[in-house]
Structures are given as structure tokens and as C-alpha cells.
mmCIF file of C-alpha atoms in Angstrom:
data_model
loop_
_atom_site.group_PDB
_atom_site.id
_atom_site.type_symbol
_atom_site.label_atom_id
_atom_site.label_comp_id
_atom_site.label_asym_id
_atom_site.label_seq_id
_atom_site.Cartn_x
_atom_site.Cartn_y
_atom_site.Cartn_z
ATOM 1 C CA UNK A 465 -37.468 56.336 28.845
ATOM 2 C CA UNK A 466 -33.728 55.827 28.591
ATOM 3 C CA UNK A 467 -31.994 54.857 31.792
ATOM 4 C CA UNK A 468 -30.245 57.821 33.306
ATOM 5 C CA UNK A 469 -26.481 57.547 33.520
ATOM 6 C CA UNK A 470 -23.894 59.363 35.552
ATOM 7 C CA UNK A 471 -24.038 63.140 35.133
ATOM 8 C CA UNK A 472 -21.565 64.757 32.786
ATOM 9 C CA UNK A 473 -20.314 68.305 32.715
ATOM 10 C CA UNK A 474 -20.533 70.629 29.746
ATOM 11 C CA UNK A 475 -18.240 73.635 30.275
ATOM 12 C CA UNK A 476 -19.538 77.144 29.975
ATOM 13 C CA UNK A 477 -18.091 79.466 27.409
ATOM 14 C CA UNK A 478 -18.564 82.942 26.012
ATOM 15 C CA UNK A 479 -19.005 83.859 22.405
ATOM 16 C CA UNK A 480 -16.281 86.125 21.126
ATOM 17 C CA UNK A 481 -15.543 87.992 17.940
ATOM 18 C CA UNK A 482 -12.299 86.092 17.580
ATOM 19 C CA UNK A 483 -11.625 84.116 14.427
ATOM 20 C CA UNK A 484 -10.852 81.106 16.586
ATOM 21 C CA UNK A 485 -14.288 79.906 17.618
ATOM 22 C CA UNK A 486 -12.980 77.148 19.860
ATOM 23 C CA UNK A 487 -11.217 77.019 23.164
ATOM 24 C CA UNK A 488 -9.817 74.100 25.068
ATOM 25 C CA UNK A 489 -11.971 72.741 27.879
ATOM 26 C CA UNK A 490 -11.757 69.602 30.006
ATOM 27 C CA UNK A 491 -14.172 66.741 29.567
ATOM 28 C CA UNK A 492 -14.466 63.249 30.974
ATOM 29 C CA UNK A 493 -14.523 60.635 28.248
ATOM 30 C CA UNK A 494 -16.322 57.410 29.097
ATOM 31 C CA UNK A 495 -16.607 54.838 26.355
ATOM 32 C CA UNK A 496 -16.839 51.076 26.020
ATOM 33 C CA UNK A 497 -18.554 50.477 29.341
ATOM 34 C CA UNK A 498 -20.020 52.520 32.133
ATOM 35 C CA UNK A 499 -17.436 53.791 34.502
ATOM 36 C CA UNK A 500 -14.450 53.600 32.157
ATOM 37 C CA UNK A 501 -13.232 57.158 32.029
ATOM 38 C CA UNK A 502 -10.372 58.944 30.391
ATOM 39 C CA UNK A 503 -9.456 62.523 31.007
ATOM 40 C CA UNK A 504 -8.089 65.026 28.547
ATOM 41 C CA UNK A 505 -8.640 68.342 26.839
ATOM 42 C CA UNK A 506 -11.183 68.498 24.067
ATOM 43 C CA UNK A 507 -12.067 71.218 21.653
ATOM 44 C CA UNK A 508 -14.920 73.485 22.388
ATOM 45 C CA UNK A 509 -17.316 75.198 20.014
ATOM 46 C CA UNK A 510 -20.308 77.472 20.626
ATOM 47 C CA UNK A 511 -23.586 75.591 20.613
ATOM 48 C CA UNK A 512 -27.031 76.935 19.912
ATOM 49 C CA UNK A 513 -28.408 79.028 22.798
ATOM 50 C CA UNK A 514 -32.155 79.383 23.297
ATOM 51 C CA UNK A 515 -34.223 82.100 24.916
ATOM 52 C CA UNK A 516 -37.202 81.191 27.121
ATOM 53 C CA UNK A 517 -39.688 81.394 24.257
ATOM 54 C CA UNK A 518 -37.575 79.208 21.967
ATOM 55 C CA UNK A 519 -36.928 76.764 24.815
ATOM 56 C CA UNK A 520 -40.649 76.202 25.350
ATOM 57 C CA UNK A 521 -41.105 75.758 21.616
ATOM 58 C CA UNK A 522 -38.467 73.079 21.127
ATOM 59 C CA UNK A 523 -39.568 71.183 24.236
ATOM 60 C CA UNK A 524 -43.140 71.264 22.974
ATOM 61 C CA UNK A 525 -42.073 69.923 19.587
ATOM 62 C CA UNK A 526 -39.947 67.227 21.182
ATOM 63 C CA UNK A 527 -42.845 66.026 23.319
ATOM 64 C CA UNK A 528 -45.003 65.713 20.248
ATOM 65 C CA UNK A 529 -42.221 63.936 18.389
ATOM 66 C CA UNK A 530 -40.881 61.585 21.058
ATOM 67 C CA UNK A 531 -43.845 61.046 23.334
ATOM 68 C CA UNK A 532 -45.689 62.484 26.275
ATOM 69 C CA UNK A 533 -42.483 63.599 27.939
ATOM 70 C CA UNK A 534 -38.961 64.395 26.818
ATOM 71 C CA UNK A 535 -36.552 61.479 27.024
ATOM 72 C CA UNK A 536 -33.722 62.138 29.429
ATOM 73 C CA UNK A 537 -30.421 60.608 28.367
ATOM 74 C CA UNK A 538 -28.226 61.943 31.174
ATOM 75 C CA UNK A 539 -28.492 64.402 34.027
ATOM 76 C CA UNK A 540 -29.043 67.754 32.373
ATOM 77 C CA UNK A 541 -29.789 66.418 28.867
ATOM 78 C CA UNK A 542 -33.164 65.876 27.240
ATOM 79 C CA UNK A 543 -33.616 64.563 23.725
ATOM 80 C CA UNK A 544 -35.469 66.800 21.298
ATOM 81 C CA UNK A 545 -35.850 65.809 17.647
ATOM 82 C CA UNK A 546 -34.567 62.791 15.774
ATOM 83 C CA UNK A 547 -32.292 64.141 13.039
ATOM 84 C CA UNK A 548 -30.698 60.973 11.641
ATOM 85 C CA UNK A 549 -30.540 57.218 12.068
ATOM 86 C CA UNK A 550 -28.806 54.057 10.907
ATOM 87 C CA UNK A 551 -29.056 50.369 11.762
ATOM 88 C CA UNK A 552 -26.972 50.752 14.921
ATOM 89 C CA UNK A 553 -27.225 54.447 15.781
ATOM 90 C CA UNK A 554 -29.685 57.293 16.048
ATOM 91 C CA UNK A 555 -28.880 60.996 16.242
ATOM 92 C CA UNK A 556 -30.932 63.495 18.222
ATOM 93 C CA UNK A 557 -30.761 67.168 18.816
ATOM 94 C CA UNK A 558 -30.564 67.459 22.601
ATOM 95 C CA UNK A 559 -30.993 70.247 25.099
ATOM 96 C CA UNK A 560 -28.545 70.740 27.962
ATOM 97 C CA UNK A 561 -30.883 72.276 30.530
ATOM 98 C CA UNK A 562 -28.367 73.986 32.859
ATOM 99 C CA UNK A 563 -27.300 76.237 29.994
ATOM 100 C CA UNK A 564 -30.378 75.967 27.760
ATOM 101 C CA UNK A 565 -28.113 75.097 24.856
ATOM 102 C CA UNK A 566 -28.583 72.594 22.111
ATOM 103 C CA UNK A 567 -26.164 69.822 21.153
ATOM 104 C CA UNK A 568 -26.274 66.732 18.955
ATOM 105 C CA UNK A 569 -26.129 63.279 20.556
ATOM 106 C CA UNK A 570 -25.347 60.171 18.534
ATOM 107 C CA UNK A 571 -26.596 57.092 20.395
ATOM 108 C CA UNK A 572 -25.012 53.782 19.377
ATOM 109 C CA UNK A 573 -26.513 50.471 20.504
ATOM 110 C CA UNK A 574 -23.618 48.494 22.001
ATOM 111 C CA UNK A 575 -25.646 45.302 22.438
ATOM 112 C CA UNK A 576 -25.302 44.325 18.788
ATOM 113 C CA UNK A 577 -21.495 44.478 18.771
ATOM 114 C CA UNK A 578 -18.800 42.134 19.959
ATOM 115 C CA UNK A 579 -16.118 43.223 22.404
ATOM 116 C CA UNK A 580 -13.535 43.697 19.666
ATOM 117 C CA UNK A 581 -15.885 45.982 17.772
ATOM 118 C CA UNK A 582 -16.626 48.001 20.899
ATOM 119 C CA UNK A 583 -12.903 48.468 21.477
ATOM 120 C CA UNK A 584 -12.564 49.728 17.908
ATOM 121 C CA UNK A 585 -15.493 52.060 18.470
ATOM 122 C CA UNK A 586 -13.755 53.426 21.547
ATOM 123 C CA UNK A 587 -10.632 54.147 19.524
ATOM 124 C CA UNK A 588 -12.626 55.910 16.825
ATOM 125 C CA UNK A 589 -14.400 58.042 19.433
ATOM 126 C CA UNK A 590 -11.056 58.946 20.977
ATOM 127 C CA UNK A 591 -9.819 59.987 17.536
ATOM 128 C CA UNK A 592 -12.740 62.372 17.139
ATOM 129 C CA UNK A 593 -12.255 63.735 20.649
ATOM 130 C CA UNK A 594 -8.567 64.448 20.073
ATOM 131 C CA UNK A 595 -9.061 66.274 16.778
ATOM 132 C CA UNK A 596 -8.219 69.949 17.196
ATOM 133 C CA UNK A 597 -9.228 71.762 14.033
ATOM 134 C CA UNK A 598 -11.982 74.189 13.110
ATOM 135 C CA UNK A 599 -13.006 72.065 10.129
ATOM 136 C CA UNK A 600 -13.154 68.710 11.945
ATOM 137 C CA UNK A 601 -16.221 67.877 14.045
ATOM 138 C CA UNK A 602 -15.192 67.742 17.715
ATOM 139 C CA UNK A 603 -16.537 65.398 20.360
ATOM 140 C CA UNK A 604 -17.321 67.243 23.590
ATOM 141 C CA UNK A 605 -17.764 64.125 25.667
ATOM 142 C CA UNK A 606 -19.101 60.593 25.479
ATOM 143 C CA UNK A 607 -20.750 58.354 28.045
ATOM 144 C CA UNK A 608 -22.704 55.131 28.357
ATOM 145 C CA UNK A 609 -26.394 55.288 29.201
ATOM 146 C CA UNK A 610 -27.860 51.821 29.693
ATOM 147 C CA UNK A 611 -26.498 49.942 26.647
ATOM 148 C CA UNK A 612 -26.155 53.060 24.493
ATOM 149 C CA UNK A 613 -22.902 54.847 23.794
ATOM 150 C CA UNK A 614 -23.794 58.540 23.630
ATOM 151 C CA UNK A 615 -21.451 60.861 21.744
ATOM 152 C CA UNK A 616 -22.013 64.584 22.291
ATOM 153 C CA UNK A 617 -21.054 66.922 19.443
ATOM 154 C CA UNK A 618 -22.007 70.437 18.358
ATOM 155 C CA UNK A 619 -25.457 70.956 16.904
ATOM 156 C CA UNK A 620 -24.744 72.371 13.453
ATOM 157 C CA UNK A 621 -27.940 74.101 12.445
ATOM 158 C CA UNK A 622 -27.112 74.343 8.750
ATOM 159 C CA UNK A 623 -27.202 70.593 8.323
ATOM 160 C CA UNK A 624 -25.238 68.582 5.796
ATOM 161 C CA UNK A 625 -24.415 69.840 2.316
ATOM 162 C CA UNK A 626 -26.481 67.050 0.779
ATOM 163 C CA UNK A 627 -29.474 68.036 2.923
ATOM 164 C CA UNK A 628 -29.012 71.668 1.865
ATOM 165 C CA UNK A 629 -28.910 70.742 -1.816
ATOM 166 C CA UNK A 630 -31.971 68.508 -1.613
ATOM 167 C CA UNK A 631 -33.864 71.272 0.174
ATOM 168 C CA UNK A 632 -33.003 74.254 -2.027
ATOM 169 C CA UNK A 633 -30.329 73.442 -4.652
ATOM 170 C CA UNK A 634 -31.251 70.122 -6.314
ATOM 171 C CA UNK A 635 -29.196 70.931 -9.426
ATOM 172 C CA UNK A 636 -26.035 71.804 -7.517
ATOM 173 C CA UNK A 637 -24.295 74.931 -6.255
ATOM 174 C CA UNK A 638 -22.451 77.715 -8.043
ATOM 175 C CA UNK A 639 -18.676 77.514 -8.392
ATOM 176 C CA UNK A 640 -17.822 80.184 -5.824
ATOM 177 C CA UNK A 641 -19.871 78.458 -3.121
ATOM 178 C CA UNK A 642 -18.356 75.096 -4.050
ATOM 179 C CA UNK A 643 -14.819 76.486 -3.811
ATOM 180 C CA UNK A 644 -15.641 78.020 -0.423
ATOM 181 C CA UNK A 645 -17.054 74.737 0.901
ATOM 182 C CA UNK A 646 -14.336 72.511 -0.529
ATOM 183 C CA UNK A 647 -11.462 74.664 0.677
ATOM 184 C CA UNK A 648 -12.656 74.411 4.276
ATOM 185 C CA UNK A 649 -13.225 70.662 3.921
ATOM 186 C CA UNK A 650 -9.775 70.231 2.388
ATOM 187 C CA UNK A 651 -8.148 72.116 5.260
ATOM 188 C CA UNK A 652 -9.783 69.698 7.701
ATOM 189 C CA UNK A 653 -8.696 66.765 5.560
ATOM 190 C CA UNK A 654 -5.107 68.024 5.391
ATOM 191 C CA UNK A 655 -5.121 68.216 9.194
ATOM 192 C CA UNK A 656 -6.281 64.600 9.513
ATOM 193 C CA UNK A 657 -3.695 63.363 7.023
ATOM 194 C CA UNK A 658 -0.923 65.306 8.716
ATOM 195 C CA UNK A 659 -1.793 63.516 11.949
ATOM 196 C CA UNK A 660 -1.808 60.071 10.364
ATOM 197 C CA UNK A 661 -5.529 59.500 9.772
ATOM 198 C CA UNK A 662 -7.655 58.839 6.720
ATOM 199 C CA UNK A 663 -11.364 59.616 6.801
ATOM 200 C CA UNK A 664 -12.482 57.044 4.193
ATOM 201 C CA UNK A 665 -15.998 58.410 3.662
ATOM 202 C CA UNK A 666 -15.689 61.928 2.279
ATOM 203 C CA UNK A 667 -18.963 63.000 0.641
ATOM 204 C CA UNK A 668 -21.408 65.907 0.736
ATOM 205 C CA UNK A 669 -23.487 64.096 3.360
ATOM 206 C CA UNK A 670 -20.513 64.226 5.726
ATOM 207 C CA UNK A 671 -19.779 67.924 5.209
ATOM 208 C CA UNK A 672 -21.764 69.817 7.840
ATOM 209 C CA UNK A 673 -22.413 73.557 7.793
ATOM 210 C CA UNK A 674 -22.726 75.697 10.904
ATOM 211 C CA UNK A 675 -24.837 78.824 11.156
ATOM 212 C CA UNK A 676 -21.816 81.053 10.433
ATOM 213 C CA UNK A 677 -20.781 79.166 7.289
ATOM 214 C CA UNK A 678 -18.111 76.960 8.867
ATOM 215 C CA UNK A 679 -17.763 73.572 7.152
ATOM 216 C CA UNK A 680 -16.709 70.574 9.252
ATOM 217 C CA UNK A 681 -15.894 66.971 8.387
ATOM 218 C CA UNK A 682 -18.121 64.541 10.269
ATOM 219 C CA UNK A 683 -18.727 60.808 10.653
ATOM 220 C CA UNK A 684 -15.484 59.143 11.564
ATOM 221 C CA UNK A 685 -17.186 55.760 11.871
ATOM 222 C CA UNK A 686 -15.107 54.438 8.993
ATOM 223 C CA UNK A 687 -12.072 56.609 9.598
ATOM 224 C CA UNK A 688 -8.922 54.641 10.105
ATOM 225 C CA UNK A 689 -5.734 55.567 11.868
ATOM 226 C CA UNK A 690 -2.637 54.841 9.828
ATOM 227 C CA UNK A 691 -0.475 55.116 12.926
ATOM 228 C CA UNK A 692 -0.514 51.987 15.062
ATOM 229 C CA UNK A 693 2.299 51.059 17.442
ATOM 230 C CA UNK A 694 4.310 53.906 16.000
ATOM 231 C CA UNK A 695 4.181 52.703 12.391
ATOM 232 C CA UNK A 696 2.192 53.772 9.347
ATOM 233 C CA UNK A 697 0.514 50.741 7.846
ATOM 234 C CA UNK A 698 -1.321 50.475 4.536
ATOM 235 C CA UNK A 699 -4.923 49.348 4.976
ATOM 236 C CA UNK A 700 -6.691 46.691 2.926
ATOM 237 C CA UNK A 701 -10.264 46.905 4.193
ATOM 238 C CA UNK A 702 -13.215 47.542 1.897
ATOM 239 C CA UNK A 703 -15.364 50.252 3.449
ATOM 240 C CA UNK A 704 -17.087 53.489 2.563
ATOM 241 C CA UNK A 705 -19.896 54.425 0.187
ATOM 242 C CA UNK A 706 -19.569 52.887 -3.319
ATOM 243 C CA UNK A 707 -20.113 55.987 -5.475
ATOM 244 C CA UNK A 708 -17.345 57.851 -3.626
ATOM 245 C CA UNK A 709 -15.006 54.879 -3.274
ATOM 246 C CA UNK A 710 -11.525 54.901 -4.813
ATOM 247 C CA UNK A 711 -10.640 52.072 -7.241
ATOM 248 C CA UNK A 712 -7.901 50.720 -4.969
ATOM 249 C CA UNK A 713 -10.456 50.360 -2.165
ATOM 250 C CA UNK A 714 -12.744 48.346 -4.435
ATOM 251 C CA UNK A 715 -9.808 46.136 -5.398
ATOM 252 C CA UNK A 716 -8.818 45.763 -1.731
ATOM 253 C CA UNK A 717 -5.307 46.881 -2.606
ATOM 254 C CA UNK A 718 -3.007 48.820 -0.289
ATOM 255 C CA UNK A 719 -4.583 52.151 0.655
ATOM 256 C CA UNK A 720 -3.270 55.420 2.019
ATOM 257 C CA UNK A 721 -4.343 59.059 2.263
ATOM 258 C CA UNK A 722 -4.993 59.222 -1.476
ATOM 259 C CA UNK A 723 -8.309 57.359 -1.105
ATOM 260 C CA UNK A 724 -9.691 60.525 0.496
ATOM 261 C CA UNK A 725 -8.488 62.617 -2.451
ATOM 262 C CA UNK A 726 -10.490 60.453 -4.873
ATOM 263 C CA UNK A 727 -13.594 60.804 -2.684
ATOM 264 C CA UNK A 728 -12.946 64.550 -2.497
ATOM 265 C CA UNK A 729 -13.043 64.756 -6.304
ATOM 266 C CA UNK A 730 -16.306 62.808 -6.436
ATOM 267 C CA UNK A 731 -17.720 65.144 -3.779
ATOM 268 C CA UNK A 732 -16.790 68.140 -5.937
ATOM 269 C CA UNK A 733 -18.856 66.679 -8.794
ATOM 270 C CA UNK A 734 -21.682 65.959 -6.343
ATOM 271 C CA UNK A 735 -21.774 69.582 -5.184
ATOM 272 C CA UNK A 736 -21.781 70.787 -8.801
ATOM 273 C CA UNK A 737 -24.457 68.473 -10.201
ATOM 274 C CA UNK A 738 -26.556 67.575 -7.164
ATOM 275 C CA UNK A 739 -25.523 63.916 -7.100
ATOM 276 C CA UNK A 740 -22.452 61.721 -7.337
ATOM 277 C CA UNK A 741 -21.598 59.912 -10.589
ATOM 278 C CA UNK A 742 -23.373 56.547 -10.895
ATOM 279 C CA UNK A 743 -25.641 57.534 -7.981
ATOM 280 C CA UNK A 744 -28.680 55.855 -9.560
ATOM 281 C CA UNK A 745 -26.930 52.571 -10.303
ATOM 282 C CA UNK A 746 -26.935 49.474 -8.058
ATOM 283 C CA UNK A 747 -23.771 48.953 -5.988
ATOM 284 C CA UNK A 748 -22.229 46.158 -8.060
ATOM 285 C CA UNK A 749 -22.761 48.190 -11.220
ATOM 286 C CA UNK A 750 -20.977 51.100 -9.536
ATOM 287 C CA UNK A 751 -18.025 48.804 -8.856
ATOM 288 C CA UNK A 752 -17.907 47.651 -12.467
ATOM 289 C CA UNK A 753 -18.192 51.173 -13.895
ATOM 290 C CA UNK A 754 -15.549 52.602 -11.560
ATOM 291 C CA UNK A 755 -13.026 49.851 -12.234
ATOM 292 C CA UNK A 756 -13.541 49.451 -15.990
ATOM 293 C CA UNK A 757 -14.429 52.948 -17.225
ATOM 294 C CA UNK A 758 -12.395 56.117 -17.411
ATOM 295 C CA UNK A 759 -12.618 58.227 -14.236
ATOM 296 C CA UNK A 760 -15.670 60.480 -13.897
ATOM 297 C CA UNK A 761 -15.148 64.089 -14.883
ATOM 298 C CA UNK A 762 -16.866 67.398 -14.205
ATOM 299 C CA UNK A 763 -19.284 68.605 -16.900
ATOM 300 C CA UNK A 764 -18.382 72.185 -17.806
ATOM 301 C CA UNK A 765 -22.038 72.977 -18.524
ATOM 302 C CA UNK A 766 -25.120 71.826 -16.625
ATOM 303 C CA UNK A 767 -28.757 72.856 -16.878
ATOM 304 C CA UNK A 768 -28.244 75.631 -14.333
ATOM 305 C CA UNK A 769 -24.496 76.298 -13.996
ATOM 306 C CA UNK A 770 -21.301 76.771 -15.971
ATOM 307 C CA UNK A 771 -17.980 75.729 -14.471
ATOM 308 C CA UNK A 772 -14.442 76.868 -15.175
ATOM 309 C CA UNK A 773 -11.518 75.018 -16.720
ATOM 310 C CA UNK A 774 -9.666 75.313 -13.393
ATOM 311 C CA UNK A 775 -12.506 73.540 -11.591
ATOM 312 C CA UNK A 776 -12.432 70.679 -14.091
ATOM 313 C CA UNK A 777 -8.632 70.412 -13.841
ATOM 314 C CA UNK A 778 -8.802 70.228 -10.046
ATOM 315 C CA UNK A 779 -11.382 67.434 -10.202
ATOM 316 C CA UNK A 780 -9.387 65.533 -12.830
ATOM 317 C CA UNK A 781 -6.276 65.726 -10.630
ATOM 318 C CA UNK A 782 -8.214 64.098 -7.776
ATOM 319 C CA UNK A 783 -9.757 61.384 -9.952
ATOM 320 C CA UNK A 784 -6.592 59.816 -11.291
ATOM 321 C CA UNK A 785 -6.839 56.024 -11.065
ATOM 322 C CA UNK A 786 -3.177 55.877 -10.086
ATOM 323 C CA UNK A 787 -3.158 57.001 -6.424
ATOM 324 C CA UNK A 788 0.525 57.934 -6.687
ATOM 325 C CA UNK A 789 -0.403 60.616 -9.226
ATOM 326 C CA UNK A 790 -3.094 62.217 -7.069
ATOM 327 C CA UNK A 791 -1.986 65.316 -5.147
ATOM 328 C CA UNK A 792 -1.813 65.368 -1.374
ATOM 329 C CA UNK A 793 -4.372 67.459 0.481
ATOM 330 C CA UNK A 794 -1.755 70.100 1.286
ATOM 331 C CA UNK A 795 -0.631 70.308 -2.336
ATOM 332 C CA UNK A 796 -4.227 70.432 -3.566
ATOM 333 C CA UNK A 797 -4.866 73.483 -1.379
ATOM 334 C CA UNK A 798 -2.378 75.345 -3.600
ATOM 335 C CA UNK A 799 -4.429 74.691 -6.744
ATOM 336 C CA UNK A 800 -5.522 77.958 -8.459
ATOM 337 C CA UNK A 801 -9.162 76.837 -8.276
ATOM 338 C CA UNK A 802 -9.274 77.651 -4.560
ATOM 339 C CA UNK A 803 -8.234 81.281 -5.087
ATOM 340 C CA UNK A 804 -11.890 82.083 -5.750
ATOM 341 C CA UNK A 805 -12.980 80.763 -2.343
ATOM 342 C CA UNK A 806 -14.643 83.454 -0.229
ATOM 343 C CA UNK A 807 -14.879 83.945 3.499
ATOM 344 C CA UNK A 808 -17.313 81.613 5.202
ATOM 345 C CA UNK A 809 -19.956 84.321 5.664
ATOM 346 C CA UNK A 810 -20.445 84.121 1.890
ATOM 347 C CA UNK A 811 -22.169 80.784 2.492
ATOM 348 C CA UNK A 812 -24.494 82.422 4.995
ATOM 349 C CA UNK A 813 -25.518 85.109 2.505
ATOM 350 C CA UNK A 814 -25.924 82.840 -0.505
ATOM 351 C CA UNK A 815 -27.058 79.502 0.952
ATOM 352 C CA UNK A 816 -28.274 79.638 4.544
ATOM 353 C CA UNK A 817 -30.207 82.901 4.397
ATOM 354 C CA UNK A 818 -33.161 81.398 2.546
ATOM 355 C CA UNK A 819 -33.230 77.952 4.116
ATOM 356 C CA UNK A 820 -35.961 76.877 6.542
ATOM 357 C CA UNK A 821 -34.830 75.675 9.985
ATOM 358 C CA UNK A 822 -33.486 72.145 10.101
ATOM 359 C CA UNK A 823 -36.600 70.838 11.866
ATOM 360 C CA UNK A 824 -38.909 72.209 9.153
ATOM 361 C CA UNK A 825 -37.104 70.896 6.088
ATOM 362 C CA UNK A 826 -38.771 68.131 4.079
ATOM 363 C CA UNK A 827 -37.362 64.709 4.855
ATOM 364 C CA UNK A 828 -37.437 62.272 1.996
ATOM 365 C CA UNK A 829 -36.057 58.814 2.561
ATOM 366 C CA UNK A 830 -32.995 58.373 0.351
ATOM 367 C CA UNK A 831 -31.957 54.845 -0.491
ATOM 368 C CA UNK A 832 -28.354 54.129 0.426
ATOM 369 C CA UNK A 833 -26.313 51.214 -0.827
ATOM 370 C CA UNK A 834 -23.624 49.544 1.230
ATOM 371 C CA UNK A 835 -21.116 46.851 0.367
ATOM 372 C CA UNK A 836 -18.974 44.806 2.716
ATOM 373 C CA UNK A 837 -16.341 42.389 1.443
ATOM 374 C CA UNK A 838 -14.528 41.877 4.730
ATOM 375 C CA UNK A 839 -13.505 38.533 6.116
ATOM 376 C CA UNK A 840 -15.290 37.314 9.277
ATOM 377 C CA UNK A 841 -12.333 38.392 11.398
ATOM 378 C CA UNK A 842 -12.358 41.991 10.221
ATOM 379 C CA UNK A 843 -14.530 44.825 11.425
ATOM 380 C CA UNK A 844 -15.978 46.995 8.687
ATOM 381 C CA UNK A 845 -17.246 50.513 9.116
ATOM 382 C CA UNK A 846 -19.629 52.118 6.689
ATOM 383 C CA UNK A 847 -22.484 54.576 6.573
ATOM 384 C CA UNK A 848 -26.007 54.465 5.229
ATOM 385 C CA UNK A 849 -29.674 55.029 5.911
ATOM 386 C CA UNK A 850 -31.432 52.023 7.371
ATOM 387 C CA UNK A 851 -34.688 51.992 9.281
ATOM 388 C CA UNK A 852 -34.136 50.149 12.575
ATOM 389 C CA UNK A 853 -37.877 49.568 12.880
ATOM 390 C CA UNK A 854 -37.661 47.066 10.027
ATOM 391 C CA UNK A 855 -35.183 44.872 11.875
ATOM 392 C CA UNK A 856 -36.577 41.735 13.471
ATOM 393 C CA UNK A 857 -35.447 39.718 16.434
ATOM 394 C CA UNK A 858 -34.506 36.894 14.085
ATOM 395 C CA UNK A 859 -32.192 39.086 12.015
ATOM 396 C CA UNK A 860 -28.579 37.921 12.279
ATOM 397 C CA UNK A 861 -26.179 40.272 14.061
ATOM 398 C CA UNK A 862 -24.264 42.505 11.682
ATOM 399 C CA UNK A 863 -20.535 42.131 11.282
ATOM 400 C CA UNK A 864 -20.158 45.733 10.255
ATOM 401 C CA UNK A 865 -21.021 48.982 11.969
ATOM 402 C CA UNK A 866 -23.405 51.271 10.128
ATOM 403 C CA UNK A 867 -23.912 54.858 11.190
ATOM 404 C CA UNK A 868 -26.522 57.364 10.058
ATOM 405 C CA UNK A 869 -25.455 59.510 7.143
ATOM 406 C CA UNK A 870 -24.788 62.648 9.147
ATOM 407 C CA UNK A 871 -24.624 63.883 12.701
ATOM 408 C CA UNK A 872 -27.112 66.659 11.997
ATOM 409 C CA UNK A 873 -29.226 66.636 8.864
#
């Protein structure tokens, strides 16, 4: 049983037919340590509502999954199913009892981090909470329960794009669906860049799909603000996931927004073929291939799909080894490839309609590779699957922060 913390308030809202699915609502933000609170306005998005029959069903499943009784993380919240984990964080679907609505809660173990790392974590959480865009995952609130930092976000029932592909589209998606997904992701990315932030871990596993076909960027654990003390500074840290990593990141050269554009191009190939280039190679081999070979390119023909010249040209523009020659996110949105993007309900009709619920999808353990070349004085942020049960008390504390692959899988 997790120690109960101070109660938090989740504002009520009404679903509307408006295109803008979010409204501004106040939340208390408590991060770093219990009792440290910051006030502000945070974006609001409809969460999954449950009728009485569904409520009994999910509570029953959660009892079987977690134990004899549901774990209570805060007044009004009970944890349901585990939907993702990493070495320092686990992600649950959670039920907010006063409204019988489901959310996602990422729980990060603060005991394994130093004070400097916790301060950085607080800044990253604040970044997520202050993001006001339909295609960027919002943070509703965060609080400390015992030694766990709990971050409350929407429960996106579609799951991540990589989870969707592994469940029903192992050979990749068709071009129209890819354009529809990537355009939404690129709009969220353009918003982040406009506000001085780089994501640094763009990949299909961090593109989440809601039940209405909305795509949101998630996992800002490695995201890095370029604006500090009023100045934009180039970063030289080595973080991210190797297959999606830009060459200048591997070389620890100066980095800017263009590292996300490279990762965006790799993600486009991933959505088309079912996996990123070099996905089956060990991490150091990925580094060697990325730095020494020509950039990856999109195959026009695969075993199940054919792709257009415009699609290949868009990918090639993203995967230029010279970051100065890559387009900005705003400029890339003007590429003719995105003219074929449909409204988001197209994703519901073509992708989500035949998928089983998130809880019933097969869950195969996928090996993730991580690399950290930071100095002892730097904090590194990366993602990856790691089973915390395999850790031992004698294991040395990690100098980097590893999150689960997605908020909701």
C-alpha cells in the first residue's frame, strides 16, 4: 500500500462538440518534496468516463493485477493496471473516484536521485505542465506520495503508435495514416520549438493516440529547454534512443531544434516499415552505422505498402547529416507530403476501430538499448524498458534518469 498523500483536486469538465478539446483549469503543482506547491493554469483534456458496470469491471481487474485491494496513491485515486515501467518509474492507469474517470499516473522513485537531479525533474515537470497545445501531452497535476513523484496525465486509450503497430500493423501503416499521424506530431513539435524547447526523443513509442484520433507528443524526460536565464544555449549532452539519434548528438557537438527533425525522419521510416533503421543492431553498431554511412532513406516499396516520391523526399529532407540543411518544423509543415493528411477521425476508422482495448493487447517485452556518455557532473535523461524487479540492493545508483517508453501503452 502506498502512503496516502495530501488530497489533490481534479476539476470537473463537460464534453463539447468544439474542436478545442481542452479548457484551462487551475491545479496545484507539488514537485520535488511534499508540501512544495506552485499554482498556475494547466491544460485540461477529457479523460475516460466509466459507467457503473465498467467501474466494477476495472476495479475487479485491478484487484487481480495489483493485489487483494486497489492501491490508493492519493485521496480520490486508486491505481488500476500497470501500463508501462522503467528503472526509475512505473505508469499506471488510475481511477479518480469522485468522478469515476480514468487518468494515467507516472510514479517516479525519488530515492534513487540526488538533489540536483530532483531539481531538474521538477523543471521538466513544470515544462510539461505549462505546455498548451492539443498535440502535446499535458500534465494535470503532480504531487509527492511517500518518496514517489506522481505525475497525472490523460489516459490515452489508443496507446502509443509503436504499441498499435506491434498489435495490428507489424509491417507498418499506409501513407495516408502516416501523413495524418505525422502532421499532428509535427504541429506539436513546432509548438515546442517556437517556445524554446527541444524534445530529444521523438519516436513512434512517444506518439500517443487518443480515442478520437488525436496524436500527442509524450515523455519529456529527456526534453531540454533551450531558454535559460533569457538566453538560447546550444546543448552538448548525449541523450535519447540510439536508432533515432541525430549524428551531432552522437558526436556531442552543439545541438539545437534540428535534432528533433532528424528523429522525426527516422520516426517516419519506423511508421512505414514497422521498425526504425538499425533497430536490430547493438547500440555501438548503431553509432558506427549512423556516423559512417549515408543517412537512412525510405524504401518506396515494402512487402505490404508502396510509398510516394513526396514521402521519400520529405524523409530525405529530415535526414540530412548537416543540421543547417534540415528544415524547421514550421517549414516542414508546408511540405506537399502533408496535403494528403486527413482529419483525425480517419485514424479512428482505419486504425482504432479494430484494435482490442489497451488492457487486452498482447504485451511482449521489447529489448531497449540505452547509451550514456555524460560526465559525472551531468544529468542524462533517456528512455527504455527495464525491469525494476531485476535490480538488487547492491546495484550502484544510476547517474541517469530512465523513464518507461510511454505514458500509456
